[in-house]
Coordinates of C-alpha atoms and ligand atoms in Angstrom, one line a residue:
M888 CA 43.0 49.8 48.9
K889 CA 42.4 51.7 45.6
R890 CA 41.1 55.2 46.0
I891 CA 38.5 56.4 43.6
I892 CA 36.5 59.5 42.5
I893 CA 32.9 59.6 43.5
A894 CA 30.7 62.0 41.6
I895 CA 27.3 63.0 43.1
D896 CA 25.1 65.0 40.8
G897 CA 21.5 66.0 40.9
F898 CA 18.8 68.7 41.3
S899 CA 19.2 71.6 43.7
S900 CA 18.4 71.0 47.4
C901 CA 18.0 67.3 47.2
G902 CA 20.5 66.8 50.0
K903 CA 23.5 66.0 47.9
S904 CA 25.9 68.0 50.0
T905 CA 24.9 66.5 53.3
M906 CA 25.0 63.0 51.7
A907 CA 28.3 63.6 50.0
K908 CA 29.9 65.0 53.2
A909 CA 28.7 62.1 55.3
L910 CA 29.9 59.6 52.8
A911 CA 33.3 61.2 52.6
R912 CA 33.6 61.2 56.4
N913 CA 32.5 57.5 56.5
I914 CA 35.1 56.3 54.0
G915 CA 37.9 58.7 54.9
Y916 CA 37.7 60.7 51.6
L917 CA 37.9 64.4 51.0
Y918 CA 34.7 66.2 50.2
F919 CA 34.4 69.1 47.6
D920 CA 31.3 71.1 47.0
S921 CA 31.4 72.4 43.4
G922 CA 28.2 74.4 43.9
A923 CA 30.0 76.4 46.6
M924 CA 32.5 77.5 43.9
Y925 CA 29.7 78.8 41.6
R926 CA 28.1 80.4 44.7
A927 CA 31.3 82.2 45.5
V928 CA 31.6 83.6 42.0
A929 CA 28.0 84.8 42.3
Y930 CA 28.8 86.4 45.6
F931 CA 31.9 88.1 44.2
C932 CA 29.7 89.6 41.4
M933 CA 27.2 90.9 44.1
Q934 CA 30.0 92.4 46.2
N935 CA 31.6 94.1 43.2
G936 CA 28.6 95.6 41.6
L937 CA 28.6 93.2 38.6
I938 CA 24.9 92.3 39.0
E939 CA 22.3 94.9 38.4
G940 CA 18.7 93.7 38.8
E941 CA 18.7 90.4 36.9
T942 CA 21.6 91.4 34.6
I943 CA 25.1 90.2 35.0
N944 CA 27.9 92.4 33.6
T945 CA 29.5 89.4 31.9
S946 CA 32.3 91.3 30.1
E947 CA 33.5 92.8 33.3
L948 CA 33.2 89.5 35.1
Q949 CA 35.3 87.8 32.4
K950 CA 38.0 90.5 32.8
R951 CA 38.0 90.1 36.5
L952 CA 37.9 86.3 36.6
D953 CA 41.6 86.1 37.6
E954 CA 40.8 88.1 40.8
I955 CA 38.6 85.2 42.0
H956 CA 40.5 82.6 44.0
I957 CA 38.4 79.9 45.6
S958 CA 39.7 77.4 48.1
F959 CA 38.4 75.1 50.8
A960 CA 39.5 74.7 54.4
A961 CA 38.2 72.7 57.4
D962 CA 36.6 74.5 60.3
P963 CA 39.0 74.0 63.2
E964 CA 36.2 73.3 65.6
T965 CA 33.5 71.5 63.6
K966 CA 35.8 70.1 60.9
N967 CA 33.1 71.1 58.4
S968 CA 34.3 72.3 55.0
L969 CA 34.5 76.1 54.6
T970 CA 34.5 78.0 51.3
L971 CA 37.1 80.7 51.1
L972 CA 36.9 83.5 48.5
N973 CA 40.3 85.2 48.2
G974 CA 41.3 83.7 51.6
I975 CA 38.1 85.0 53.4
N976 CA 35.6 82.6 54.8
V977 CA 32.3 83.2 52.9
E978 CA 30.6 79.9 53.9
H979 CA 27.6 81.7 55.4
E980 CA 27.3 84.5 52.9
I981 CA 27.1 82.1 49.9
R982 CA 24.1 80.2 51.2
T983 CA 21.7 83.2 51.3
I984 CA 18.6 83.3 49.1
E985 CA 20.1 86.3 47.3
V986 CA 23.1 84.3 46.1
S987 CA 20.7 81.4 45.3
R988 CA 18.7 83.8 43.1
H989 CA 21.7 84.7 40.9
V990 CA 23.9 81.6 41.1
S991 CA 22.4 79.6 38.2
Q992 CA 22.7 82.5 35.8
V993 CA 26.4 82.9 36.8
A994 CA 26.9 79.1 36.5
A995 CA 25.5 79.1 33.0
L996 CA 28.4 81.3 31.7
D997 CA 30.8 79.3 29.6
F998 CA 33.9 81.1 30.7
V999 CA 33.0 80.7 34.4
R1000 CA 32.4 77.0 34.0
E1001 CA 35.6 76.5 32.1
R1002 CA 37.6 78.1 34.9
M1003 CA 35.7 76.2 37.7
V1004 CA 36.0 72.8 35.9
E1005 CA 39.8 73.3 35.5
Q1006 CA 40.0 73.9 39.3
Q1007 CA 37.8 70.9 40.1
R1008 CA 39.9 68.6 37.9
E1009 CA 43.0 69.8 39.8
L1010 CA 41.3 68.8 43.1
G1011 CA 40.5 65.4 41.6
K1012 CA 44.2 64.6 40.9
Q1013 CA 44.6 63.5 44.5
K1014 CA 41.9 60.7 44.2
G1015 CA 40.0 59.6 47.2
I1016 CA 37.5 62.4 46.8
V1017 CA 33.7 62.9 46.8
M1018 CA 32.5 65.9 44.7
D1019 CA 28.9 67.0 44.3
G1020 CA 27.4 69.2 41.7
R1021 CA 25.5 69.1 38.4
D1022 CA 28.1 68.0 35.9
I1023 CA 30.6 66.1 37.9
G1024 CA 29.8 62.7 36.4
T1025 CA 29.2 64.0 32.9
T1026 CA 31.8 66.7 32.3
V1027 CA 34.3 67.2 35.2
F1028 CA 35.1 63.5 35.8
P1029 CA 33.5 61.4 33.1
D1030 CA 35.7 58.5 34.2
A1031 CA 34.7 58.6 37.8
E1032 CA 34.5 55.1 39.1
M1033 CA 31.3 55.8 41.1
K1034 CA 28.5 58.1 39.9
V1035 CA 25.3 58.8 41.6
F1036 CA 22.4 60.9 40.3
V1037 CA 20.1 62.1 43.1
T1038 CA 16.5 63.2 42.6
A1039 CA 13.5 64.1 44.8
S1040 CA 10.3 66.0 44.1
A1041 CA 10.6 69.8 44.0
E1042 CA 8.2 70.1 47.0
V1043 CA 10.3 67.8 49.2
R1044 CA 13.5 69.7 48.2
A1045 CA 11.9 73.1 49.0
Q1046 CA 10.9 71.8 52.4
R1047 CA 14.4 70.6 53.1
R1048 CA 15.9 73.9 52.1
Y1049 CA 13.3 75.7 54.2
D1050 CA 14.2 73.6 57.3
E1051 CA 17.9 74.2 56.7
L1052 CA 17.5 78.0 56.6
A1053 CA 15.0 78.0 59.5
A1054 CA 17.5 75.9 61.6
R1055 CA 20.2 78.4 61.1
G1056 CA 17.9 81.3 62.3
D1057 CA 16.8 82.8 59.0
N1058 CA 13.2 83.6 58.4
P1059 CA 12.5 81.7 55.1
D1060 CA 9.4 81.8 52.9
Y1061 CA 8.5 78.3 51.6
N1062 CA 6.8 79.6 48.4
E1063 CA 9.8 81.7 47.5
I1064 CA 12.1 78.7 48.0
L1065 CA 9.9 76.4 45.9
E1066 CA 9.9 79.0 43.1
N1067 CA 13.7 79.3 43.3
V1068 CA 14.2 75.5 43.3
Q1069 CA 12.0 75.2 40.2
Q1070 CA 13.6 78.1 38.4
R1071 CA 17.1 76.7 39.1
D1072 CA 16.0 73.3 37.9
H1073 CA 14.9 74.9 34.6
I1074 CA 18.1 76.9 34.1
D1075 CA 20.3 74.0 35.0
Q1076 CA 18.6 71.6 32.7
T1077 CA 18.3 73.9 29.7
R1078 CA 21.6 75.7 29.7
E1079 CA 23.9 75.2 26.7
V1080 CA 27.1 74.3 28.6
S1081 CA 27.0 71.1 30.6
P1082 CA 23.3 71.0 31.3
L1083 CA 22.2 69.0 34.3
K1084 CA 21.5 65.4 33.2
K1085 CA 22.2 61.9 34.4
A1086 CA 25.3 60.4 33.0
D1087 CA 24.5 57.1 31.2
D1088 CA 26.6 55.1 33.7
A1089 CA 25.3 56.9 36.8
L1090 CA 23.2 55.1 39.4
E1091 CA 19.9 56.9 40.1
L1092 CA 18.9 57.5 43.7
D1093 CA 15.4 59.0 44.4
N1094 CA 15.6 59.9 48.1
S1095 CA 12.1 61.5 48.4
N1096 CA 11.2 58.8 50.9
L1097 CA 14.5 57.6 52.2
T1098 CA 15.9 58.3 55.7
R1099 CA 19.5 59.5 55.9
E1100 CA 20.4 56.1 57.4
E1101 CA 18.8 54.2 54.5
Q1102 CA 20.5 56.5 52.1
M1103 CA 23.9 56.0 53.7
N1104 CA 23.5 52.2 53.8
W1105 CA 22.8 52.3 50.0
L1106 CA 25.8 54.5 49.3
I1107 CA 28.2 52.4 51.4
E1108 CA 27.0 49.2 49.9
T1109 CA 27.4 50.6 46.4
Y1110 CA 30.9 52.0 47.2
N1111 CA 32.0 48.6 48.6
K1112 CA 30.7 46.8 45.5
I1113 CA 32.6 49.1 43.2
I1114 CA 35.8 49.2 45.3
T1115 CA 36.0 45.4 45.5
G1116 CA 35.5 45.2 41.7
C1117 CA 38.4 47.7 41.0
Ligands
CDP376 O1 22.8 73.2 47.4 P1 22.0 73.3 46.1 O2 21.8 72.0 45.5 O3 20.8 74.2 46.1 O4 22.9 74.1 45.0 P2 24.5 74.1 45.0 O5 25.1 72.7 44.8 O6 25.0 75.0 46.1 O7 24.7 74.8 43.5 C1 24.3 76.1 43.3 C2 24.0 76.3 41.8 O8 25.3 76.3 41.1 C3 23.1 75.3 41.2 O9 21.8 75.7 41.2 C4 23.7 75.3 39.7 O10 23.0 76.3 39.0 C5 25.1 75.7 39.9 N1 26.0 74.5 39.8 C6 26.5 74.1 38.5 O11 26.0 74.7 37.5 N2 27.4 73.1 38.4 C7 27.8 72.5 39.5 N3 28.8 71.5 39.3 C8 27.4 72.8 40.8 C9 26.5 73.9 40.9

């Protein structure tokens, strides 16, 4: 059967990653989290003193971009995807609220996006992949055979992120998360390079009131329709 590229874009914390991962597992595809790549760059900046307060030292980051190597590996026990920064597992570190606070600023830099998009296209050469992000259907893979644009209200998304952080033992603050979600929406939608927007040929999925099962049924049905038409 033909293997395709599935692009899943949408707002922050609307469950894209969980959905994309589950879909990939169901249909035997590889899953790639493009947001993790931007998070890893933000984490690199934090680790290397390239962020002071709210200011990113962009000229230094540009000079040091070649020092940033991001790859993915499967956790040997859980089989979950792990993000490696220069060979070191940073999966946990890149999900903190500190990284969330800086990531959209880092992701708005044109030279960072250029480099990440290059790497994402490289990953797409193998086909049979699900990639989630903000610009996968518009910029990274404009010819992807299946494109989904996911939305949910900011409050629903903040609650989901709160539950996720609480479940892993953090002590989250709902209002801080809601503010972060709204702020990232704003930066993502208004940045000059590849702003977050629905591709004309993407299918919209508002999952505010959908269970995971309903959502998966919709995805599989959509995938099957597309694959039989290919
Ligand atoms: O998990 P969540 O949806 O909160 O965010 P993420 O997918 O981990 O992405 C983190 C941030 O990276 C987003 O808020 C965007 O600012 C940026 N991003 C991007 O600009 N382009 C992408 N393809 C993926 C993420």
